[in-house]
mmCIF file of C-alpha atoms and ligand atoms in Angstrom:
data_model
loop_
_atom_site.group_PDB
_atom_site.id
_atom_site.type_symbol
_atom_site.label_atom_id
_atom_site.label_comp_id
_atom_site.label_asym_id
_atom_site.label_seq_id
_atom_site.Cartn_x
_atom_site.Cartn_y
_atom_site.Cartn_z
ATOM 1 C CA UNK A 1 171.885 22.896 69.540
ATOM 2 C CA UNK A 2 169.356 25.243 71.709
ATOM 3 C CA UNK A 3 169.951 25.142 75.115
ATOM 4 C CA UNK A 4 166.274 25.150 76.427
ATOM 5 C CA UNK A 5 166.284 23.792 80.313
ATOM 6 C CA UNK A 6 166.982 26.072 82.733
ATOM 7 C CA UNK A 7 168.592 25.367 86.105
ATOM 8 C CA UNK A 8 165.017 25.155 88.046
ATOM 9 C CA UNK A 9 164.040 22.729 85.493
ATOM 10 C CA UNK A 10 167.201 20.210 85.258
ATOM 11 C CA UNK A 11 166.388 20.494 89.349
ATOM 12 C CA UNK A 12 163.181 19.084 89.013
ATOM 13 C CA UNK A 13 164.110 16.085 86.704
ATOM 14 C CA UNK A 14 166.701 15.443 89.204
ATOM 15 C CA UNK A 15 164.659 15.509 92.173
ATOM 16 C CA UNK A 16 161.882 13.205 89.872
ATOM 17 C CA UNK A 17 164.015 10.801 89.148
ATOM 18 C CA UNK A 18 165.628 10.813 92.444
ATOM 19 C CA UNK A 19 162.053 10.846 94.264
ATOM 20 C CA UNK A 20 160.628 8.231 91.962
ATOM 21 C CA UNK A 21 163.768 5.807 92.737
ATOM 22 C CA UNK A 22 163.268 6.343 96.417
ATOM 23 C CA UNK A 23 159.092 5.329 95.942
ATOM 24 C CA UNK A 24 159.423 2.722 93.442
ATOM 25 C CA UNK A 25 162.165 1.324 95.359
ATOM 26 C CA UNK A 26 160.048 0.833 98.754
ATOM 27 C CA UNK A 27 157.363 -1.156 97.240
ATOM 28 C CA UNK A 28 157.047 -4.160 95.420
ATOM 29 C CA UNK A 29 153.611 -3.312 94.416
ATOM 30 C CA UNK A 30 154.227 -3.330 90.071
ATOM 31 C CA UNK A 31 150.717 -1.499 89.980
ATOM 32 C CA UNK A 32 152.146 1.060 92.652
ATOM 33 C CA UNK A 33 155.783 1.188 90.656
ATOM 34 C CA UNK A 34 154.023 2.210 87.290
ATOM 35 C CA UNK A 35 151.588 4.841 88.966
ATOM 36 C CA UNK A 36 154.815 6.808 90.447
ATOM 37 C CA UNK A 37 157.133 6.202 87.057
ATOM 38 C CA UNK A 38 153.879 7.925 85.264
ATOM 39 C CA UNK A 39 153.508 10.565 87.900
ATOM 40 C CA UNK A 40 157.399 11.334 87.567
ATOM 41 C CA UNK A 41 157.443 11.638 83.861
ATOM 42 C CA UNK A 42 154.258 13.610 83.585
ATOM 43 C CA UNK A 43 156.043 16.446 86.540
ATOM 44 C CA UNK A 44 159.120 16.715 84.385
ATOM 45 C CA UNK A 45 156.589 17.338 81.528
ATOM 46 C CA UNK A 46 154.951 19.292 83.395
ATOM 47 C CA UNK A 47 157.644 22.217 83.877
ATOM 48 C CA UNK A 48 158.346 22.806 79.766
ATOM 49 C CA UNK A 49 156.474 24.401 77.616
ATOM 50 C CA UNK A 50 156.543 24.946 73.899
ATOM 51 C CA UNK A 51 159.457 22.257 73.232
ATOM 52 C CA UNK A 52 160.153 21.200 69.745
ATOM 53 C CA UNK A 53 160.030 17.034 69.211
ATOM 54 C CA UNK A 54 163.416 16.739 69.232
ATOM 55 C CA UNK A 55 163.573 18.840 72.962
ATOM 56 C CA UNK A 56 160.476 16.605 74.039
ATOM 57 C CA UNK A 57 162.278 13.021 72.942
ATOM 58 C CA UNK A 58 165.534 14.776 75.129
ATOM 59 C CA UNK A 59 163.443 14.742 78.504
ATOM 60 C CA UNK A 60 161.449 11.909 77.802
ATOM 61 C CA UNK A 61 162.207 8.685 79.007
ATOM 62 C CA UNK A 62 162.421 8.727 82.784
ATOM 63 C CA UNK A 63 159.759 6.769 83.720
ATOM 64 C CA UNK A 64 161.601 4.027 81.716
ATOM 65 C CA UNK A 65 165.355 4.736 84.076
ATOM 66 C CA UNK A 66 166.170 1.180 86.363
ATOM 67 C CA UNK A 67 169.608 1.322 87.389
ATOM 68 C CA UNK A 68 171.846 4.333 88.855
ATOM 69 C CA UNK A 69 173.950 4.366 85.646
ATOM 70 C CA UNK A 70 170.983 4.937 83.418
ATOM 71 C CA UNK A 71 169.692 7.652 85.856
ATOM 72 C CA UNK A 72 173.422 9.385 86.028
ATOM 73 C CA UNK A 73 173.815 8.865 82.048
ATOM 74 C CA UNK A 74 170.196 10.403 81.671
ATOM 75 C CA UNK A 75 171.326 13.413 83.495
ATOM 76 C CA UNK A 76 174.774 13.610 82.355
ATOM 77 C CA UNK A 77 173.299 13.462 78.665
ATOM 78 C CA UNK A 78 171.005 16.544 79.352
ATOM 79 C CA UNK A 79 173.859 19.348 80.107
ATOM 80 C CA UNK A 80 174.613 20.251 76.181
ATOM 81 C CA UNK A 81 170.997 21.759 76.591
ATOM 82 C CA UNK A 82 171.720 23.404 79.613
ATOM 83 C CA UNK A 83 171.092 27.136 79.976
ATOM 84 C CA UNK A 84 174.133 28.806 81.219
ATOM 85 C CA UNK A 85 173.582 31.787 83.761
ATOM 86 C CA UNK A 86 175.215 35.106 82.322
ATOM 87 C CA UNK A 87 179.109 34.266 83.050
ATOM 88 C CA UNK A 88 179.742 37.249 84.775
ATOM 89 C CA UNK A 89 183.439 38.890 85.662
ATOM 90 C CA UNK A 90 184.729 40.801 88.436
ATOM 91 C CA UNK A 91 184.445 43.735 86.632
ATOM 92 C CA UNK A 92 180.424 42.908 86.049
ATOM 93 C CA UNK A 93 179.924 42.857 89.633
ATOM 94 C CA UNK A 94 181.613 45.988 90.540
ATOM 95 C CA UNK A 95 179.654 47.537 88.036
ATOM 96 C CA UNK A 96 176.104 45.735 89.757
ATOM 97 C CA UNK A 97 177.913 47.020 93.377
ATOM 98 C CA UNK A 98 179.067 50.228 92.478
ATOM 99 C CA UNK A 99 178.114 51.950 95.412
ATOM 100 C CA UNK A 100 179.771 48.931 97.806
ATOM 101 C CA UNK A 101 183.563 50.116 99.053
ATOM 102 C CA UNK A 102 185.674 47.338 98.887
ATOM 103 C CA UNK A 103 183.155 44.726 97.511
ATOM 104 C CA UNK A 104 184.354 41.035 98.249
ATOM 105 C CA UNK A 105 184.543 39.289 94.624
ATOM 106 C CA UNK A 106 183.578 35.711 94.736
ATOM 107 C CA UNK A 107 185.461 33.244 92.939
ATOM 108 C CA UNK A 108 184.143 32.911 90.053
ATOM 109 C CA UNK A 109 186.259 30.320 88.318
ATOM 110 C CA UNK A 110 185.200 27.451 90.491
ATOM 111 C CA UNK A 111 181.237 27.890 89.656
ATOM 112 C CA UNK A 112 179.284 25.990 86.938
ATOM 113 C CA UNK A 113 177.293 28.908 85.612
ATOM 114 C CA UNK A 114 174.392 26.398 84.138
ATOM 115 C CA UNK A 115 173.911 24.798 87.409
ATOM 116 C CA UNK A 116 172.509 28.652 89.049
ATOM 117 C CA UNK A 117 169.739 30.350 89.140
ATOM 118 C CA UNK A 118 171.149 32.938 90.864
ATOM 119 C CA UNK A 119 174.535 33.558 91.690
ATOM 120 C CA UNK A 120 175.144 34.455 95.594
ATOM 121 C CA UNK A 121 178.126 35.031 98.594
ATOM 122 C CA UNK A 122 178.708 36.643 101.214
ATOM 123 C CA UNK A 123 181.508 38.564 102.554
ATOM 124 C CA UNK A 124 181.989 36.536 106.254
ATOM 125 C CA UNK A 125 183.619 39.857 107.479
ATOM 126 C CA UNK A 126 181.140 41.658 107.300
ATOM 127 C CA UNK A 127 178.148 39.591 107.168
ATOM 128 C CA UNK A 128 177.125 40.628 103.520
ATOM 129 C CA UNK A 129 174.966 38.924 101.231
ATOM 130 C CA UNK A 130 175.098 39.502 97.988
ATOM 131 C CA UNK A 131 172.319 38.047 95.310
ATOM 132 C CA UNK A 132 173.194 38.692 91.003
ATOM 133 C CA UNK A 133 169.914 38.062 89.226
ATOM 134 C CA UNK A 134 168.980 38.241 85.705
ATOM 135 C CA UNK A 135 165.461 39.707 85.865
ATOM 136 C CA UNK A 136 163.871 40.745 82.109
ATOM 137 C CA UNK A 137 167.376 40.575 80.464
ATOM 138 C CA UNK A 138 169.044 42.454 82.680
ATOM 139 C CA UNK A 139 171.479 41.484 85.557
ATOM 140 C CA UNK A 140 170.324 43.048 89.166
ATOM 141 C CA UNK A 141 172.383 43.063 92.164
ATOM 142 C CA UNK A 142 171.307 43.500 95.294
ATOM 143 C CA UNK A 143 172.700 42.915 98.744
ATOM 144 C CA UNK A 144 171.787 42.364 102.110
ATOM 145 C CA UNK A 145 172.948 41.412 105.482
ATOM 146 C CA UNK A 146 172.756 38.144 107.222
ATOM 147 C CA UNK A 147 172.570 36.597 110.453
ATOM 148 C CA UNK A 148 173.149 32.781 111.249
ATOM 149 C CA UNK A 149 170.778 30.730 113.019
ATOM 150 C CA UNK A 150 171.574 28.376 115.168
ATOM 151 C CA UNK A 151 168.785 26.051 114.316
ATOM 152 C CA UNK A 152 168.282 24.280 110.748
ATOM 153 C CA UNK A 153 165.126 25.746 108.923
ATOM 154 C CA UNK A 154 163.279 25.382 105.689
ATOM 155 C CA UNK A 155 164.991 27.812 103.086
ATOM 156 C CA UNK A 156 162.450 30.811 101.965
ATOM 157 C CA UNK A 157 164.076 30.609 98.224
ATOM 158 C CA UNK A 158 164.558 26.663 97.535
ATOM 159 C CA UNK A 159 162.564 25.237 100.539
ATOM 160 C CA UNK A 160 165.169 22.896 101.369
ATOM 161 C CA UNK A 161 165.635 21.999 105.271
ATOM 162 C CA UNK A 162 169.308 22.526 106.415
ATOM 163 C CA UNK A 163 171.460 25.108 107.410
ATOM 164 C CA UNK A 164 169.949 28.776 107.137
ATOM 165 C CA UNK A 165 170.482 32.382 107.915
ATOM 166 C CA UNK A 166 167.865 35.034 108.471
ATOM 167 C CA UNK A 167 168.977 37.285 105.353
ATOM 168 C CA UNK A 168 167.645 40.723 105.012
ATOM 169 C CA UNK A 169 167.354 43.164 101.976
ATOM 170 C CA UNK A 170 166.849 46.837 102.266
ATOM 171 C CA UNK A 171 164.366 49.675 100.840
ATOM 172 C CA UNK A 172 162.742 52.696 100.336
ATOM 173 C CA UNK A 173 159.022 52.038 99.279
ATOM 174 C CA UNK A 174 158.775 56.105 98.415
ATOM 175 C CA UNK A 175 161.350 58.944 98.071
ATOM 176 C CA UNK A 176 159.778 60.390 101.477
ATOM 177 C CA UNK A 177 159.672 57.019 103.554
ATOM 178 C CA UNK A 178 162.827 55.699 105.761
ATOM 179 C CA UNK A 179 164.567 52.040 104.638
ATOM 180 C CA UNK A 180 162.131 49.357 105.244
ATOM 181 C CA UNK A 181 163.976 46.190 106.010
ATOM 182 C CA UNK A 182 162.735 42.505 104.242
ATOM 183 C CA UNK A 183 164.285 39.235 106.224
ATOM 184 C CA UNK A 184 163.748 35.814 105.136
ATOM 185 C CA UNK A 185 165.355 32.414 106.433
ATOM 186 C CA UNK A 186 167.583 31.362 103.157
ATOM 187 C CA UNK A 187 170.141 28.294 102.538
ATOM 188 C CA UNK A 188 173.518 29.643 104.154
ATOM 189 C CA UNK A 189 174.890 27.695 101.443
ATOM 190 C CA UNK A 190 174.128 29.294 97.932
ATOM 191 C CA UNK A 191 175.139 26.908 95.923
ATOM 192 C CA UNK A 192 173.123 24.015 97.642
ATOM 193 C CA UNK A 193 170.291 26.763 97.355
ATOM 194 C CA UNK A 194 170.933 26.623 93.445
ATOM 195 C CA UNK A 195 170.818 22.710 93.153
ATOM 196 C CA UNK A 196 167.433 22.821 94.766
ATOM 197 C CA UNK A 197 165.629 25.618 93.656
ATOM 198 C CA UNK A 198 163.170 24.433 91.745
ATOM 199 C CA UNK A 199 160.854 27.839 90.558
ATOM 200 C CA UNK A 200 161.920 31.191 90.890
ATOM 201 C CA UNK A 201 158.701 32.642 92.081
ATOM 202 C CA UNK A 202 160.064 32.909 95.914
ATOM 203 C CA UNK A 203 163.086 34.503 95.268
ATOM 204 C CA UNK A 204 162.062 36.879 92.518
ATOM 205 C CA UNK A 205 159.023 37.701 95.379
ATOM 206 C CA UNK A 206 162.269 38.309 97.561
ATOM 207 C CA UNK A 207 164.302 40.140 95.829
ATOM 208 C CA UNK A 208 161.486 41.790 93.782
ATOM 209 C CA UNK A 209 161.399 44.183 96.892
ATOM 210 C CA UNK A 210 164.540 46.101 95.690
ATOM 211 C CA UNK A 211 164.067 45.387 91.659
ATOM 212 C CA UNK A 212 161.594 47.857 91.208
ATOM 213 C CA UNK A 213 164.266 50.789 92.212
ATOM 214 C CA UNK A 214 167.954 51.002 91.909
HETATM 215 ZN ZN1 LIG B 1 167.717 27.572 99.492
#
Protein backbone atom coordinates (compact mmCIF):
# COMPACT_ATOMS: atom_id res chain seq x y z
CA UNK A 1 0.00 0.00 0.00
CA UNK A 2 1.34 3.68 -1.12
CA UNK A 3 1.52 5.95 1.49
CA UNK A 4 0.24 9.16 -0.33
CA UNK A 5 -0.95 11.87 2.52
CA UNK A 6 1.47 13.81 3.90
CA UNK A 7 1.45 15.32 7.39
CA UNK A 8 0.02 18.91 6.10
CA UNK A 9 -2.64 17.00 4.48
CA UNK A 10 -3.88 14.40 7.33
CA UNK A 11 -3.83 18.12 9.24
CA UNK A 12 -6.29 19.47 7.13
CA UNK A 13 -8.81 16.50 7.19
CA UNK A 14 -8.44 16.75 10.82
CA UNK A 15 -9.05 20.29 11.21
CA UNK A 16 -12.23 19.67 8.42
CA UNK A 17 -13.73 17.33 10.18
CA UNK A 18 -13.09 18.93 13.42
CA UNK A 19 -14.29 22.48 11.99
CA UNK A 20 -17.28 20.99 10.26
CA UNK A 21 -18.42 19.21 13.70
CA UNK A 22 -18.03 22.47 15.51
CA UNK A 23 -20.47 24.38 12.50
CA UNK A 24 -22.83 21.69 11.90
CA UNK A 25 -23.13 21.25 15.49
CA UNK A 26 -24.28 25.04 16.25
CA UNK A 27 -27.12 25.05 13.93
CA UNK A 28 -30.07 23.19 13.41
CA UNK A 29 -30.52 24.64 10.06
CA UNK A 30 -30.40 20.90 7.76
CA UNK A 31 -29.93 23.31 4.65
CA UNK A 32 -26.98 25.07 6.63
CA UNK A 33 -25.61 21.38 7.96
CA UNK A 34 -25.34 20.04 4.27
CA UNK A 35 -23.72 23.34 2.82
CA UNK A 36 -20.71 22.98 5.52
CA UNK A 37 -20.51 18.85 5.22
CA UNK A 38 -20.09 19.76 1.25
CA UNK A 39 -17.71 22.58 1.89
CA UNK A 40 -15.61 20.16 4.27
CA UNK A 41 -15.38 17.33 1.87
CA UNK A 42 -14.67 19.43 -1.17
CA UNK A 43 -11.34 21.25 1.18
CA UNK A 44 -10.03 17.81 1.95
CA UNK A 45 -10.40 17.23 -1.85
CA UNK A 46 -9.12 20.07 -2.41
CA UNK A 47 -5.42 19.45 -1.00
CA UNK A 48 -4.70 15.97 -3.26
CA UNK A 49 -3.91 15.76 -6.43
CA UNK A 50 -3.45 12.95 -8.88
CA UNK A 51 -4.94 10.13 -6.44
CA UNK A 52 -5.75 6.79 -7.84
CA UNK A 53 -9.69 5.57 -7.07
CA UNK A 54 -8.77 3.51 -4.53
CA UNK A 55 -6.68 6.75 -2.66
CA UNK A 56 -9.85 8.96 -3.57
CA UNK A 57 -12.58 6.28 -1.94
CA UNK A 58 -9.74 6.40 1.28
CA UNK A 59 -10.45 10.26 1.92
CA UNK A 60 -13.82 10.31 0.85
CA UNK A 61 -16.54 10.11 3.08
CA UNK A 62 -16.36 12.91 5.61
CA UNK A 63 -19.11 14.81 4.84
CA UNK A 64 -21.06 11.59 5.69
CA UNK A 65 -19.02 11.33 9.68
CA UNK A 66 -22.01 11.86 12.73
CA UNK A 67 -20.64 10.64 15.81
CA UNK A 68 -17.00 11.08 17.49
CA UNK A 69 -16.29 7.34 16.97
CA UNK A 70 -16.85 7.51 13.26
CA UNK A 71 -14.72 10.74 13.09
CA UNK A 72 -11.77 9.01 15.39
CA UNK A 73 -12.20 5.58 13.31
CA UNK A 74 -12.05 7.77 10.02
CA UNK A 75 -8.80 9.15 11.13
CA UNK A 76 -7.41 6.25 12.84
CA UNK A 77 -8.15 4.24 9.48
CA UNK A 78 -6.07 6.79 7.38
CA UNK A 79 -2.42 6.26 9.11
CA UNK A 80 -1.38 2.96 6.92
CA UNK A 81 -1.25 5.75 4.14
CA UNK A 82 0.60 8.01 6.10
CA UNK A 83 3.88 9.45 4.81
CA UNK A 84 6.54 8.96 7.31
CA UNK A 85 9.18 11.88 7.66
CA UNK A 86 12.83 10.49 6.98
CA UNK A 87 13.44 8.56 10.49
CA UNK A 88 16.49 10.15 11.18
CA UNK A 89 19.35 8.98 13.93
CA UNK A 90 21.65 10.76 16.07
CA UNK A 91 24.26 10.15 13.88
CA UNK A 92 22.04 11.92 10.86
CA UNK A 93 21.89 14.99 12.77
CA UNK A 94 25.43 15.34 13.67
CA UNK A 95 26.14 14.90 10.23
CA UNK A 96 23.22 17.97 9.28
CA UNK A 97 25.13 19.96 12.50
CA UNK A 98 28.53 19.26 11.84
CA UNK A 99 29.85 22.46 12.52
CA UNK A 100 27.66 22.69 16.09
CA UNK A 101 30.14 21.65 19.27
CA UNK A 102 28.29 19.68 21.48
CA UNK A 103 24.93 19.56 19.54
CA UNK A 104 21.92 18.64 21.93
CA UNK A 105 20.28 15.35 20.28
CA UNK A 106 16.60 15.26 20.68
CA UNK A 107 14.93 12.22 21.60
CA UNK A 108 14.10 10.70 18.92
CA UNK A 109 12.39 7.55 20.09
CA UNK A 110 9.38 9.26 21.53
CA UNK A 111 8.36 11.07 18.02
CA UNK A 112 5.84 9.73 15.44
CA UNK A 113 7.84 10.50 12.33
CA UNK A 114 4.44 10.56 10.03
CA UNK A 115 2.83 13.04 12.21
CA UNK A 116 5.97 15.96 11.13
CA UNK A 117 6.57 18.04 8.71
CA UNK A 118 9.52 19.08 10.07
CA UNK A 119 11.32 17.83 12.85
CA UNK A 120 12.45 20.68 15.50
CA UNK A 121 14.10 21.35 19.38
CA UNK A 122 15.86 23.38 20.99
CA UNK A 123 18.68 23.15 23.31
CA UNK A 124 17.02 25.30 26.57
CA UNK A 125 20.73 25.98 27.57
CA UNK A 126 21.53 27.70 25.16
CA UNK A 127 18.53 28.94 23.51
CA UNK A 128 19.07 26.95 20.17
CA UNK A 129 16.67 26.10 17.66
CA UNK A 130 17.19 23.63 15.54
CA UNK A 131 14.80 22.90 12.26
CA UNK A 132 15.63 19.18 9.98
CA UNK A 133 13.84 19.63 6.68
CA UNK A 134 13.61 17.49 3.73
CA UNK A 135 13.74 20.02 0.88
CA UNK A 136 14.07 18.28 -2.94
CA UNK A 137 15.13 14.88 -1.41
CA UNK A 138 17.52 16.00 0.66
CA UNK A 139 17.53 16.57 4.51
CA UNK A 140 18.65 20.39 5.51
CA UNK A 141 19.45 21.49 8.88
CA UNK A 142 19.53 24.64 9.96
CA UNK A 143 19.55 26.36 13.31
CA UNK A 144 18.77 29.40 14.94
CA UNK A 145 18.36 31.12 18.18
CA UNK A 146 15.27 31.89 20.07
CA UNK A 147 13.81 34.18 22.42
CA UNK A 148 10.47 33.65 24.44
CA UNK A 149 7.74 36.00 24.43
CA UNK A 150 5.86 36.70 27.04
CA UNK A 151 2.69 37.21 25.16
CA UNK A 152 0.78 34.37 23.05
CA UNK A 153 1.00 35.15 19.20
CA UNK A 154 -0.06 33.66 15.93
CA UNK A 155 2.77 31.14 14.82
CA UNK A 156 4.65 32.42 11.43
CA UNK A 157 4.97 28.51 10.29
CA UNK A 158 1.44 26.85 11.33
CA UNK A 159 -0.54 30.07 12.20
CA UNK A 160 -1.79 28.67 15.27
CA UNK A 161 -2.39 31.22 18.33
CA UNK A 162 -0.57 30.03 21.55
CA UNK A 163 2.62 30.06 22.99
CA UNK A 164 5.51 31.53 20.68
CA UNK A 165 9.09 32.57 20.52
CA UNK A 166 10.65 35.12 18.23
CA UNK A 167 13.09 32.52 16.41
CA UNK A 168 15.82 33.77 14.26
CA UNK A 169 17.94 32.11 11.43
CA UNK A 170 21.20 33.41 10.20
CA UNK A 171 22.95 34.38 6.70
CA UNK A 172 25.18 35.59 4.34
CA UNK A 173 23.23 36.85 1.18
CA UNK A 174 26.93 37.19 -0.70
CA UNK A 175 30.49 35.99 0.12
CA UNK A 176 31.34 39.87 0.73
CA UNK A 177 28.19 40.83 2.93
CA UNK A 178 28.12 40.38 6.97
CA UNK A 179 25.30 37.70 8.56
CA UNK A 180 21.94 39.06 7.96
CA UNK A 181 19.65 37.88 10.68
CA UNK A 182 15.73 36.48 9.72
CA UNK A 183 13.26 36.40 13.03
CA UNK A 184 9.85 35.15 12.93
CA UNK A 185 7.27 34.49 15.88
CA UNK A 186 7.01 30.40 15.72
CA UNK A 187 5.04 27.75 18.05
CA UNK A 188 7.53 27.27 21.12
CA UNK A 189 6.15 23.94 20.95
CA UNK A 190 7.31 22.01 17.72
CA UNK A 191 5.40 19.35 17.87
CA UNK A 192 2.01 21.27 18.33
CA UNK A 193 3.57 23.32 15.32
CA UNK A 194 3.59 19.88 13.35
CA UNK A 195 -0.11 18.89 14.21
CA UNK A 196 -1.18 22.18 12.75
CA UNK A 197 0.77 22.99 9.95
CA UNK A 198 -1.24 22.72 7.31
CA UNK A 199 1.10 23.90 3.92
CA UNK A 200 4.61 24.23 3.94
CA UNK A 201 4.85 27.38 1.96
CA UNK A 202 5.66 29.59 5.28
CA UNK A 203 8.21 27.63 6.60
CA UNK A 204 10.01 26.61 3.44
CA UNK A 205 9.75 30.81 2.82
CA UNK A 206 11.52 30.69 6.37
CA UNK A 207 13.92 28.52 6.21
CA UNK A 208 14.42 28.96 2.42
CA UNK A 209 16.69 31.93 3.64
CA UNK A 210 19.57 29.53 4.59
CA UNK A 211 18.66 26.54 1.91
CA UNK A 212 20.08 28.18 -0.87
CA UNK A 213 23.79 27.99 0.85
CA UNK A 214 25.29 25.60 3.26
ZN1 LIG B 1 3.45 26.68 14.58
Amino acid sequence: MEQFISNEQFNVIKSQINGMQRQAGGTSDEGVKTAVKEAAEAKVHDVFDGLSEEQRNLISGVSALETEEERVKFLMDLTPYRKSFPEVTPADLRGLFSKVKKLLIPDLSDIDFRALTYLGWKDLGQSKQYFVYEKDGELKGIQGRYVISARKGICSICNRYGDVAMTSIQNRPRESEGLKSYGQYICYDSKECNQSIQDTAQLERFLGQVFERK
